[in-house]
PDB file of C-alpha atoms and ligand atoms in Angstrom:
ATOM      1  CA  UNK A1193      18.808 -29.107 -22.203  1.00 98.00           C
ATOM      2  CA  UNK A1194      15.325 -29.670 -21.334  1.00 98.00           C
ATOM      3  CA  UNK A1195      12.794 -27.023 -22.382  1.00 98.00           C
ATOM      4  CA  UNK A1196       9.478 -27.206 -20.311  1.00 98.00           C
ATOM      5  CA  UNK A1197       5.733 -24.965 -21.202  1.00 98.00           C
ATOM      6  CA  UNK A1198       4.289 -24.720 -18.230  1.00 98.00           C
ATOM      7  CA  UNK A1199       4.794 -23.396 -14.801  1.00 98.00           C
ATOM      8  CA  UNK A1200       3.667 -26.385 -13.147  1.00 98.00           C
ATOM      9  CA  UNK A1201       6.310 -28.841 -14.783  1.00 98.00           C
ATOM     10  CA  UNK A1202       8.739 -26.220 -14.230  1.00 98.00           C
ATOM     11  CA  UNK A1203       8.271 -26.228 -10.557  1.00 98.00           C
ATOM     12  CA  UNK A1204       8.181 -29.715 -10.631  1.00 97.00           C
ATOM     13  CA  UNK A1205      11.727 -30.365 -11.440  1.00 97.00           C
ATOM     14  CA  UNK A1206      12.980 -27.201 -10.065  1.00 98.00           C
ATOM     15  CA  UNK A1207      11.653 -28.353  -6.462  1.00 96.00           C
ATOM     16  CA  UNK A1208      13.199 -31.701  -7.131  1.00 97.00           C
ATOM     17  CA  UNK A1209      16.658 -30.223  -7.683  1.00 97.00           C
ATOM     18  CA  UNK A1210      16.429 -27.964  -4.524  1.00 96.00           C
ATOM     19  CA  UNK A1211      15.124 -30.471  -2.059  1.00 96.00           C
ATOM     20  CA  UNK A1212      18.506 -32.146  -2.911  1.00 97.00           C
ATOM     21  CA  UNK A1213      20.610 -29.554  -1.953  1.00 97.00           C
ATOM     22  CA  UNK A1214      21.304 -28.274  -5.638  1.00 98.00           C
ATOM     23  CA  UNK A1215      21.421 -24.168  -6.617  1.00 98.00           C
ATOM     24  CA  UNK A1216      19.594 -22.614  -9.530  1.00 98.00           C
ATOM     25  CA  UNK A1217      20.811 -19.330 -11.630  1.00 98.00           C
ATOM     26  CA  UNK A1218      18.247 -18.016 -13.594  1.00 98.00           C
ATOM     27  CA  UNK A1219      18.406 -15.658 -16.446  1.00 98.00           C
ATOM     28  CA  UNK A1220      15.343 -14.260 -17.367  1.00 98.00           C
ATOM     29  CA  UNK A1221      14.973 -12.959 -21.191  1.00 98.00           C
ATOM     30  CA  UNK A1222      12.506 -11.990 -24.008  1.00 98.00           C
ATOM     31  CA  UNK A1223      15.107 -14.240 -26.603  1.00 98.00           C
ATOM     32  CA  UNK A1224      17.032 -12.819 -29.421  1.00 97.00           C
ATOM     33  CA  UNK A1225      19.989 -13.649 -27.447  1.00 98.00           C
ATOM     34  CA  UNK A1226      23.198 -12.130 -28.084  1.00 98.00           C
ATOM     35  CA  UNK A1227      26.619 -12.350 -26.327  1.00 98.00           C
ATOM     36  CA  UNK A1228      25.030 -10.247 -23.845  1.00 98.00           C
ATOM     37  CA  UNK A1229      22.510 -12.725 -23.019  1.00 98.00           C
ATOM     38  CA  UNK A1230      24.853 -15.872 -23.145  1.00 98.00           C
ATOM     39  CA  UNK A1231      27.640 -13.656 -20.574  1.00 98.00           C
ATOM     40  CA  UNK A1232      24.531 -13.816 -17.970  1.00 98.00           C
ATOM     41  CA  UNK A1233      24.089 -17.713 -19.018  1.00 98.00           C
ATOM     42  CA  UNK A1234      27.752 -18.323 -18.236  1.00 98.00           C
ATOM     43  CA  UNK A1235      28.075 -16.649 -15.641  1.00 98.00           C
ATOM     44  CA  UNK A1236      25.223 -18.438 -13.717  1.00 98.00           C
ATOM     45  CA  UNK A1237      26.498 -21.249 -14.529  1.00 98.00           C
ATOM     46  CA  UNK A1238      29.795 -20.692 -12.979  1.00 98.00           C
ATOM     47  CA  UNK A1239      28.018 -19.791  -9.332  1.00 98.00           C
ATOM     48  CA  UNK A1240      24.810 -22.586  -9.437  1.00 98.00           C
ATOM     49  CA  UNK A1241      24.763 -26.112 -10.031  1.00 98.00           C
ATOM     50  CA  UNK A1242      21.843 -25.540 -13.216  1.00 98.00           C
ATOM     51  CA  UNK A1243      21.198 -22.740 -15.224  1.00 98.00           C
ATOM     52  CA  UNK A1244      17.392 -22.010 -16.136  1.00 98.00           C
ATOM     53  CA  UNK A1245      16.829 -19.326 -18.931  1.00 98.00           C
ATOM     54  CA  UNK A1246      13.517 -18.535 -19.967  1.00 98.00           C
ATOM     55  CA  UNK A1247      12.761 -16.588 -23.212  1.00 98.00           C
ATOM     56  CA  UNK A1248       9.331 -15.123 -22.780  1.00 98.00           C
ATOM     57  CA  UNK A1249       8.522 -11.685 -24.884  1.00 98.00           C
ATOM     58  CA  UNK A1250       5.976  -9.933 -22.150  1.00 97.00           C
ATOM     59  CA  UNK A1251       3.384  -7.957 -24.012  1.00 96.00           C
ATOM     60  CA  UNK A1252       2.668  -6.076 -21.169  1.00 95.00           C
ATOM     61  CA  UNK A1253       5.988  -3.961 -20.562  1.00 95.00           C
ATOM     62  CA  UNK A1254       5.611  -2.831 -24.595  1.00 95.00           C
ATOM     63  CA  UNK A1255       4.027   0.731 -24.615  1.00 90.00           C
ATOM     64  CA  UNK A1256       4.476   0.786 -28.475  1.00 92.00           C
ATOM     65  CA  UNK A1257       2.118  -2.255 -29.964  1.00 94.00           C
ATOM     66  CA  UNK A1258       4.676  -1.762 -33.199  1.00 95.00           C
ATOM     67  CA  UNK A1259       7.413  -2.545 -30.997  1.00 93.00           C
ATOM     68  CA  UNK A1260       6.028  -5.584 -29.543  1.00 96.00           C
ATOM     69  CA  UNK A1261       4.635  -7.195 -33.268  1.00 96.00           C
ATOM     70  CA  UNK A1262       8.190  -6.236 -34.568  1.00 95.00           C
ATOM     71  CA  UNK A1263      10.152  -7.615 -31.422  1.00 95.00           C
ATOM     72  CA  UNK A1264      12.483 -10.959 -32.721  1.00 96.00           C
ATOM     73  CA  UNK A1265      11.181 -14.152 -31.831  1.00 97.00           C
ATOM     74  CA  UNK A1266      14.014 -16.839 -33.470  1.00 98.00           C
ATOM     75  CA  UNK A1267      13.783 -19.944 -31.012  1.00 98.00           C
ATOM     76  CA  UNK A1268      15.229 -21.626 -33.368  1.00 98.00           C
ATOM     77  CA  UNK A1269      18.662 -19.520 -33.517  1.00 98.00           C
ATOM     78  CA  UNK A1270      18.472 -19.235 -29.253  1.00 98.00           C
ATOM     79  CA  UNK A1271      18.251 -22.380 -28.467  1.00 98.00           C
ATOM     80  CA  UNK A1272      21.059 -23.619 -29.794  1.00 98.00           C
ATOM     81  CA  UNK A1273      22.958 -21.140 -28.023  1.00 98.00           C
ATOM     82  CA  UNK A1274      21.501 -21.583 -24.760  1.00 98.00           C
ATOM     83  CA  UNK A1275      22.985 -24.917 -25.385  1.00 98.00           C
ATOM     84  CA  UNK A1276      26.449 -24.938 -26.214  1.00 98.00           C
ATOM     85  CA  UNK A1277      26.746 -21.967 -23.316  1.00 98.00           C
ATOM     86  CA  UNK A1278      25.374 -24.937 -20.714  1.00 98.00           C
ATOM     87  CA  UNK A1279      21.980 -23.675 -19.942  1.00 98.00           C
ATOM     88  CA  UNK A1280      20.166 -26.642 -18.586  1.00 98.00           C
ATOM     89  CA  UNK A1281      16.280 -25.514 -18.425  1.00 98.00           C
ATOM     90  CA  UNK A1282      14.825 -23.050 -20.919  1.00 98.00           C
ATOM     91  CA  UNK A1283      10.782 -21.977 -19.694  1.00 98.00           C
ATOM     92  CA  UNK A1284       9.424 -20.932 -22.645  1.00 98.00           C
ATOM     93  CA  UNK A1285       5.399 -20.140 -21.978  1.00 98.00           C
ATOM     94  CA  UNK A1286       2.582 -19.146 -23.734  1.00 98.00           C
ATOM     95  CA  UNK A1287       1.356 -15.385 -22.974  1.00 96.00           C
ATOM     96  CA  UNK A1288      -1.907 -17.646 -21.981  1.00 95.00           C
ATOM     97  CA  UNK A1289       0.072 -19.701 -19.401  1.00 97.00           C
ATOM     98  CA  UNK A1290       1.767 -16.224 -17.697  1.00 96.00           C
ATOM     99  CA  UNK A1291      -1.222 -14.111 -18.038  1.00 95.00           C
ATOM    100  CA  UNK A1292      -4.539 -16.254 -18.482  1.00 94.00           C
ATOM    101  CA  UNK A1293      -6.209 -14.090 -20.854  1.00 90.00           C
ATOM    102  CA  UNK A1294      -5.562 -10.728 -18.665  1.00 88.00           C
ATOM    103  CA  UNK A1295      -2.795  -9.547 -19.927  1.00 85.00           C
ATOM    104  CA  UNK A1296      -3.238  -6.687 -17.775  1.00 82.00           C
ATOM    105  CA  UNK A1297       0.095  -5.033 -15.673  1.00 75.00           C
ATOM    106  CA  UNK A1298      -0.794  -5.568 -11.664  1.00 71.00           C
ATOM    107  CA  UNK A1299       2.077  -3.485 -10.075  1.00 62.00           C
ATOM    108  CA  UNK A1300       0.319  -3.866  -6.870  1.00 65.00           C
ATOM    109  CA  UNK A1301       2.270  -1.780  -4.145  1.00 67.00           C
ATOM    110  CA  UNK A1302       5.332  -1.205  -5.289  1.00 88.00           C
ATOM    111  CA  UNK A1303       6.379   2.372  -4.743  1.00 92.00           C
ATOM    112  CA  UNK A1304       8.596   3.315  -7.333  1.00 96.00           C
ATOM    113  CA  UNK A1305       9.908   6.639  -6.000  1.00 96.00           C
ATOM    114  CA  UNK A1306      11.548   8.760  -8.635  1.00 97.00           C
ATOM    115  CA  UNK A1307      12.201   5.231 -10.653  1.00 97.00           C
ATOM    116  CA  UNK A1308       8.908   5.352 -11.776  1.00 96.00           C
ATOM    117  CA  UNK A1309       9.092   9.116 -13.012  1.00 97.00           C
ATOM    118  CA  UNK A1310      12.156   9.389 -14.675  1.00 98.00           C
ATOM    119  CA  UNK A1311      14.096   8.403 -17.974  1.00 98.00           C
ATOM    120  CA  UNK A1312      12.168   5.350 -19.631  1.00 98.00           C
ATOM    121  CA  UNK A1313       9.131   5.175 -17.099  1.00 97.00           C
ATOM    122  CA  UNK A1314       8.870   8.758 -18.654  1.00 98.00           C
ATOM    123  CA  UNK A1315       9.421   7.858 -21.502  1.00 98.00           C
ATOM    124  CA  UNK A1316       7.862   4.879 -21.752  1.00 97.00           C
ATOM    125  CA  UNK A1317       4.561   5.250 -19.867  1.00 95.00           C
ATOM    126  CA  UNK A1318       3.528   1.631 -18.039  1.00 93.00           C
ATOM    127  CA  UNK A1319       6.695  -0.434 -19.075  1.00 95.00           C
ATOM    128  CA  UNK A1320       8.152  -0.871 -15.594  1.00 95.00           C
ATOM    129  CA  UNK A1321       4.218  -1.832 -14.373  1.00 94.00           C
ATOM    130  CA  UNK A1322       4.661  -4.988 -17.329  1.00 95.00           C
ATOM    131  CA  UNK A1323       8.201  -5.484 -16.032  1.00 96.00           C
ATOM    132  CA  UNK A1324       7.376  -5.807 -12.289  1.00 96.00           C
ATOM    133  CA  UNK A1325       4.337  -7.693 -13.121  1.00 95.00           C
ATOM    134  CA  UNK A1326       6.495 -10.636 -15.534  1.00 96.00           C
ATOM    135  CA  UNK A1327       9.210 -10.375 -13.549  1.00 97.00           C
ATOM    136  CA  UNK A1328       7.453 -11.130 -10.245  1.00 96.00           C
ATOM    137  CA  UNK A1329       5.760 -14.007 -12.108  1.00 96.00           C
ATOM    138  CA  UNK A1330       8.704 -15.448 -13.551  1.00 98.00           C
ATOM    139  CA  UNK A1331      10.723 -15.507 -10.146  1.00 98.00           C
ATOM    140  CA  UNK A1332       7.104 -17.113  -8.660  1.00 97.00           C
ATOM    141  CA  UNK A1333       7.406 -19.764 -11.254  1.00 98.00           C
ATOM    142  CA  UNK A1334      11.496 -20.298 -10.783  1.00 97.00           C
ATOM    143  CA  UNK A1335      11.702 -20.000  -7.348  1.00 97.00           C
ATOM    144  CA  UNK A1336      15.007 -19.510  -4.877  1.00 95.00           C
ATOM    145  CA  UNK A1337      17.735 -18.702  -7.007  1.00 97.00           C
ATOM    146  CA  UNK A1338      20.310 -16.041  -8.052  1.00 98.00           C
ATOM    147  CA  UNK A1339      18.639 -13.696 -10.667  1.00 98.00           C
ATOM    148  CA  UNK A1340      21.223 -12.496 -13.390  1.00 98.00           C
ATOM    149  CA  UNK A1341      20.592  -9.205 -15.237  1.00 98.00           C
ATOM    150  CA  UNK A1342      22.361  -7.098 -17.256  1.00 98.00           C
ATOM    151  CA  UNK A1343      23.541  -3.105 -16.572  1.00 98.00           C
ATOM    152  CA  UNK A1344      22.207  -2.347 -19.986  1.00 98.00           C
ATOM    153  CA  UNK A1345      19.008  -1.941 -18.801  1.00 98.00           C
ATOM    154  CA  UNK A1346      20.285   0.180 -15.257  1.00 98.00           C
ATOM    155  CA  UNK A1347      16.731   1.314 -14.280  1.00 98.00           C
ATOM    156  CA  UNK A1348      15.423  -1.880 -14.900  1.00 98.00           C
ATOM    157  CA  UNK A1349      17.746  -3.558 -12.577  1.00 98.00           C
ATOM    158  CA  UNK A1350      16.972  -0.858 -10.125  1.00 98.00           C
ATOM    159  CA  UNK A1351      13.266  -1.519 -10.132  1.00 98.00           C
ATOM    160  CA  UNK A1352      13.886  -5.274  -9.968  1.00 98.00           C
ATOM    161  CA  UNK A1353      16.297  -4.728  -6.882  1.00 98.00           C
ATOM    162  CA  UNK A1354      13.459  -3.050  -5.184  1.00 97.00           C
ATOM    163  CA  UNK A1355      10.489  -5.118  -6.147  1.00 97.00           C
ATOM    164  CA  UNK A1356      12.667  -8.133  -4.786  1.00 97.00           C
ATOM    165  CA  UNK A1357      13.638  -5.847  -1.274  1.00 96.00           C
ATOM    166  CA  UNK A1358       9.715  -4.975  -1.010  1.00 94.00           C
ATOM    167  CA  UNK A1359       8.303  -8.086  -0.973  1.00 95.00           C
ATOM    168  CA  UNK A1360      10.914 -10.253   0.216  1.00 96.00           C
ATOM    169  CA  UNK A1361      11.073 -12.522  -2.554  1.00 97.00           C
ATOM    170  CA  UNK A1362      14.068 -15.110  -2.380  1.00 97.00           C
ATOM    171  CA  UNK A1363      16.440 -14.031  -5.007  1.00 98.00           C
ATOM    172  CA  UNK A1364      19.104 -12.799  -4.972  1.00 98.00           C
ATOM    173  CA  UNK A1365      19.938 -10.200  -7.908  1.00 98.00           C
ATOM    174  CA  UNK A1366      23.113  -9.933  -9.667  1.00 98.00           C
ATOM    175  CA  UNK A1367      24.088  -7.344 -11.734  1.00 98.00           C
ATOM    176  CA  UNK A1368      26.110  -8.267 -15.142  1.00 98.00           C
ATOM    177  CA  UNK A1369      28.375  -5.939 -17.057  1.00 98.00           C
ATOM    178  CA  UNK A1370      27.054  -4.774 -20.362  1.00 98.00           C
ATOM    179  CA  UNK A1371      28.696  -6.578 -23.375  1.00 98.00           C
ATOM    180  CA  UNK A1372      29.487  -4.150 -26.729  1.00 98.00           C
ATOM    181  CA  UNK A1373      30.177  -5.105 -29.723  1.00 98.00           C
ATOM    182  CA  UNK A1374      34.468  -4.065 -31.377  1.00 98.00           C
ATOM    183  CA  UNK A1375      32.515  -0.530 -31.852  1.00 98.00           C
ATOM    184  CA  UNK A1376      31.294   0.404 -28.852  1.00 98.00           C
ATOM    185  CA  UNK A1377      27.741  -0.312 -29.223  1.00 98.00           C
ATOM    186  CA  UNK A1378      25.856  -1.835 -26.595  1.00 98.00           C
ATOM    187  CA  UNK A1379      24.677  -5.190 -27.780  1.00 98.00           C
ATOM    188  CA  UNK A1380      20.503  -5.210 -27.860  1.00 98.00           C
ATOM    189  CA  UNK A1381      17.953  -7.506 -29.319  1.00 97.00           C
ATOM    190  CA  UNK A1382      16.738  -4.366 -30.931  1.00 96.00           C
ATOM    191  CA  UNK A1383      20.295  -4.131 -32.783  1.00 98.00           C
ATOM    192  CA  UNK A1384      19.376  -7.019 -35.322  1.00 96.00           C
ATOM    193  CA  UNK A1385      16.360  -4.496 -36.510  1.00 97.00           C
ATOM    194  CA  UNK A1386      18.840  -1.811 -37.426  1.00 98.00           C
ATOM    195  CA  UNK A1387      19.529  -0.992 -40.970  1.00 98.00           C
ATOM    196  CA  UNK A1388      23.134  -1.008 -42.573  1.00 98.00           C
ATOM    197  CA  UNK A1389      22.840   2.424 -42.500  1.00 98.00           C
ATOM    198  CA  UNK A1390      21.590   2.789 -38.690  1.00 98.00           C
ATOM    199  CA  UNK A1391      23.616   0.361 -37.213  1.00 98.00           C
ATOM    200  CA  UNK A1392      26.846   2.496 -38.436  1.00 98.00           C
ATOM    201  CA  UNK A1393      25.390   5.848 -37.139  1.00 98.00           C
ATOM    202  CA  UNK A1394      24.041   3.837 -33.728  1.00 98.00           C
ATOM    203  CA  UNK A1395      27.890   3.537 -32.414  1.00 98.00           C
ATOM    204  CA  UNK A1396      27.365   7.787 -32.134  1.00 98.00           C
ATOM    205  CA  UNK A1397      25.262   6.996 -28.789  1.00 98.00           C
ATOM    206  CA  UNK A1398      28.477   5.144 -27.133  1.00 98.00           C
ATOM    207  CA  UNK A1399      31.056   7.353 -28.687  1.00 98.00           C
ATOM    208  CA  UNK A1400      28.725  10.176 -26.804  1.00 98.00           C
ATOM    209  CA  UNK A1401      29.144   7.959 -23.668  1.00 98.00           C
ATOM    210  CA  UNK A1402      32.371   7.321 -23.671  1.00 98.00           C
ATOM    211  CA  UNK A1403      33.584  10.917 -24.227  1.00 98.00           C
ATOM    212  CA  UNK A1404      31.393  12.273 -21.830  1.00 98.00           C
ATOM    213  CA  UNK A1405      33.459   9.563 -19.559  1.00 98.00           C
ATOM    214  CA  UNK A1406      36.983  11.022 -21.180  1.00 98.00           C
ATOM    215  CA  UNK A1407      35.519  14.446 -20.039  1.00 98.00           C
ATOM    216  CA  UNK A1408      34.424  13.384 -16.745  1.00 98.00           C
ATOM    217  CA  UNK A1409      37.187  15.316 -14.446  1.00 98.00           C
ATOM    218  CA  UNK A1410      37.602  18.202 -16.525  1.00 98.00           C
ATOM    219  CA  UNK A1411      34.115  19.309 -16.983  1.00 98.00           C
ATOM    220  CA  UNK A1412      31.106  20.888 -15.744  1.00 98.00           C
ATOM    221  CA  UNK A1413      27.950  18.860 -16.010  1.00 98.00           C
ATOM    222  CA  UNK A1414      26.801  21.728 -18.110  1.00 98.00           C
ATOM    223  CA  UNK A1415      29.763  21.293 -20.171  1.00 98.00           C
ATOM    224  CA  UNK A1416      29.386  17.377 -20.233  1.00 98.00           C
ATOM    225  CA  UNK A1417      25.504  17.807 -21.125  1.00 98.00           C
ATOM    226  CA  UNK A1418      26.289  20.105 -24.134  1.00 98.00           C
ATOM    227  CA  UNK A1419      29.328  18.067 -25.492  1.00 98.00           C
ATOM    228  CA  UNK A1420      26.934  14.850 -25.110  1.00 98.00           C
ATOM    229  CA  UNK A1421      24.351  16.766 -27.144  1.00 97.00           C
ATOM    230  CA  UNK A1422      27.010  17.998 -30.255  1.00 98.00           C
ATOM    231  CA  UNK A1423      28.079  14.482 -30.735  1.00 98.00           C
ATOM    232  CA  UNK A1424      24.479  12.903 -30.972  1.00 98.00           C
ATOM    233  CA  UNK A1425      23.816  15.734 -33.147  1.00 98.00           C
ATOM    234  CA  UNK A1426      26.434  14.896 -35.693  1.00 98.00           C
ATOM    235  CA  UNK A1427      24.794  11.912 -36.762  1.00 98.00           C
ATOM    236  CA  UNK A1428      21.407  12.624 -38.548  1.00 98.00           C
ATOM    237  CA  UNK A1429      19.716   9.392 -38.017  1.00 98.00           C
ATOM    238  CA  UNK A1430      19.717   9.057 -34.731  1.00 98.00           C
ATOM    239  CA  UNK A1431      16.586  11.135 -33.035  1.00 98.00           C
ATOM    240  CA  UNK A1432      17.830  11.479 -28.997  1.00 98.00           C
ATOM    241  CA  UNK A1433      15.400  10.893 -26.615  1.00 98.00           C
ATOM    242  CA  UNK A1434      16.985  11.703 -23.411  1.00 98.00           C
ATOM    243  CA  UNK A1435      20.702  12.177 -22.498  1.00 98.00           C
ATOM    244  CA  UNK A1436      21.156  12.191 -18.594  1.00 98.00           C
ATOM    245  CA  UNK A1437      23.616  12.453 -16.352  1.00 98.00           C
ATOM    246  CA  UNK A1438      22.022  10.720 -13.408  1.00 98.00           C
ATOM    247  CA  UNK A1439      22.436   9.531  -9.534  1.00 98.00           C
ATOM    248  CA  UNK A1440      22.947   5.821  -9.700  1.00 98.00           C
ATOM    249  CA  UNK A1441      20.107   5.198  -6.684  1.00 97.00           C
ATOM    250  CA  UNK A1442      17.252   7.787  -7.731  1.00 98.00           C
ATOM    251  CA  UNK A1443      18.192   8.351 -11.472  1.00 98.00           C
ATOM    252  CA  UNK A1444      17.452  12.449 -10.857  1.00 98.00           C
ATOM    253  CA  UNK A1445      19.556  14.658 -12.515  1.00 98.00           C
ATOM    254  CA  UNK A1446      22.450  15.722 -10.972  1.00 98.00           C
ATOM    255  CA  UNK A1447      24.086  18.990  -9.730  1.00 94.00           C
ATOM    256  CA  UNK A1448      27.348  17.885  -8.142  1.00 96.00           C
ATOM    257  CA  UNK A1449      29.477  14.810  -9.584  1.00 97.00           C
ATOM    258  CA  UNK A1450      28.895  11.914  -7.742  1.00 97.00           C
ATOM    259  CA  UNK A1451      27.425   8.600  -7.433  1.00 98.00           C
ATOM    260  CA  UNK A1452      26.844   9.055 -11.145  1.00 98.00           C
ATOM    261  CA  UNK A1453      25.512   7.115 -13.914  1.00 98.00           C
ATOM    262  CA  UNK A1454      25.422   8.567 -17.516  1.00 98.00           C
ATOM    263  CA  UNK A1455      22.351   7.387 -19.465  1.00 99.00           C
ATOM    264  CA  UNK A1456      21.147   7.925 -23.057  1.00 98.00           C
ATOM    265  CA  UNK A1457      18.121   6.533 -25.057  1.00 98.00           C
ATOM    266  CA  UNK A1458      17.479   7.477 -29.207  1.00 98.00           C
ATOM    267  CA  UNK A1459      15.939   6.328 -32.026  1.00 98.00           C
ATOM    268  CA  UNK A1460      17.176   5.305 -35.415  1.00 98.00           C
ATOM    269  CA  UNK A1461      13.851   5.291 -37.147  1.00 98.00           C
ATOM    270  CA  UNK A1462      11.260   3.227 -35.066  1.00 96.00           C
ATOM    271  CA  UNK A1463      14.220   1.518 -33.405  1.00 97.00           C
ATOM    272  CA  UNK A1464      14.829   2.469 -29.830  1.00 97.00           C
ATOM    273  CA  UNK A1465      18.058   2.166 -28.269  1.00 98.00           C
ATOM    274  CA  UNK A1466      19.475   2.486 -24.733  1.00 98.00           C
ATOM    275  CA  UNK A1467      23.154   2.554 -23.052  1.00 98.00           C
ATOM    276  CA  UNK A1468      24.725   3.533 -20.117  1.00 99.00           C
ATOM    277  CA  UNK A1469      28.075   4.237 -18.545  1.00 98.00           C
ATOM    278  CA  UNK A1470      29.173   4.588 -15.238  1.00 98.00           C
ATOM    279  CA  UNK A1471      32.008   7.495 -15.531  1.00 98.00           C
ATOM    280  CA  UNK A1472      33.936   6.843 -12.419  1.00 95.00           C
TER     281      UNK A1472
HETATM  282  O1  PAF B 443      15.313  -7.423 -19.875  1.00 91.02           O
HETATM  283  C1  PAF B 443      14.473  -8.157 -20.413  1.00 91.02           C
HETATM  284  O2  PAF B 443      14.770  -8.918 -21.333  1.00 91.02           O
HETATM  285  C2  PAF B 443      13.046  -8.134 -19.924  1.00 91.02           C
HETATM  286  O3  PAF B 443      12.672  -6.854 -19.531  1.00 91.02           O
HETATM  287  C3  PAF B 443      12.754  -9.152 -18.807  1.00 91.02           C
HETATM  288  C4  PAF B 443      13.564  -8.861 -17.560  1.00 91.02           C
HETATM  289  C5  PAF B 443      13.072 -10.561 -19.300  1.00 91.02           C
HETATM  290  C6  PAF B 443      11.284  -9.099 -18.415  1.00 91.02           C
HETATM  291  O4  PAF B 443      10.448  -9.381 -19.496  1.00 91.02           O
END
């Protein structure tokens, strides 16, 4: 596995590979890989000839500076695993070499629509401006490939699907299933900050998910909403941000049951969590 700095060496071998004929999956992440993260590595590597991750944590798409300083950086534990799941390239940059000393979001003209209103750009005020701005970097920097990214994050894939349609950049984007742990929690990078304590009361936000999903036929959304609501309430620790049940294009609310995806975001102390489930 060959790790390279620099967007310039990167390109260099990348170009090399594709002028003879070979495909490139790339997986982009901030590290503090987890089974999610090494599904998206093994599954690239099943539909291109090499597999380029890169590990890069973007200041820019961190609203909370807390967030960011506390965010796991543990090359040392990633790598490895990047390696026995077959990853062939890791880009691992400086924030100098992505940003050169402007670490400043440039969302240029991407219109966002209700994506950029709703649920964490709400929530999280100028996070989708960092991720379009890294993400357009990193797929400047990798080049034609297939993109692999995971459902955790849905409006995140969303806003990646349409920065890529806006500008006609060459990659194609697939979409990943989200990986949970034997309890039903969503596996995160954010999970290894949780407490004993938290990460026992954090399976509450998939239980909510998943029996909204049980409920799905023979309720109202009003009913679904409320139910949602009592089981997030059950658990102290956990402080819910938003629970939504969403259309899967726009992410509005909806009225009538269909094209939905169910979405929920809390906190367990500082630690913010997100899942989603698509009920039918
Ligand atoms: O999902 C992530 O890990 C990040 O948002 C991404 C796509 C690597 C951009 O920094």
């Amino acid at each position: 596995m060959q790790i390279f700095n620099t967007v310039a060496e990167l390109q260099n071998s990348l170009n090399a590979l594709r002028n003879s004929g070979k495909t490139i999956g790339f997986v982009p992440t901030m590290g503090a890989l987890h089974a999610g993260h090494i599904s998206l590595v093994k599954k690239a590597k099943e539909e291109n000839d090499y597999v380029l991750t890169s590990i890069f944590v973007n200041p820019t798409q961190f609203n909370n500076p807390d967030d960011l300083a506390k965010y796991p950086r543990i090359p040392a534990q990633d790598l490895p695993m990047l390696e026995n799941a077959g990853c062939d390239f890791v880009f691992m940059p400086a924030v100098d070499e992505m940003y050169h000393g402007n670490t400043v979001s440039d969302r240029r003209n991407i219109q966002l629509g209700s994506l950029g209103e709703v649920l964490e750009a709400k929530h999280r005020p100028g996070h989708f401006d960092g991720v379009i701005t890294i993400v357009r970097k990193l797929f400047e920097a990798s080049g034609r490939s297939k993109a692999y990214f995971g459902l955790k994050d849905f409006q995140q894939l969303a806003v990646v699907r349409l920065l890529v349609k806006s500008e006609n950049i060459p990659v194609e984007i697939i979409p990943c299933p989200i990986v949970r742990e034997e309890d039903g929690l969503a596996m995160s990078s954010r999970n290894m900050r949780l407490t004993a304590d938290q990460r026992k009361a954090a399976t509450i936000l998939s239980k909510a998910l998943f029996e909204v999903k049980s409920h799905w036929e023979s309720e109202s959304i009003a009913e679904l909403n409320a139910r949602a609501e009592k089981i997030i309430a059950t658990e102290s620790a956990v402080r819910l941000e938003y629970f939504s049940i969403a259309d899967r294009d726009t992410l509005l609310p909806l009225t009538e049951k269909k094209n939905a995806v169910i979405c929920i975001a809390a906190y367990l102390g500082d630690i913010r969590l997100i899942d989603n489930i698509l009920p039918e």
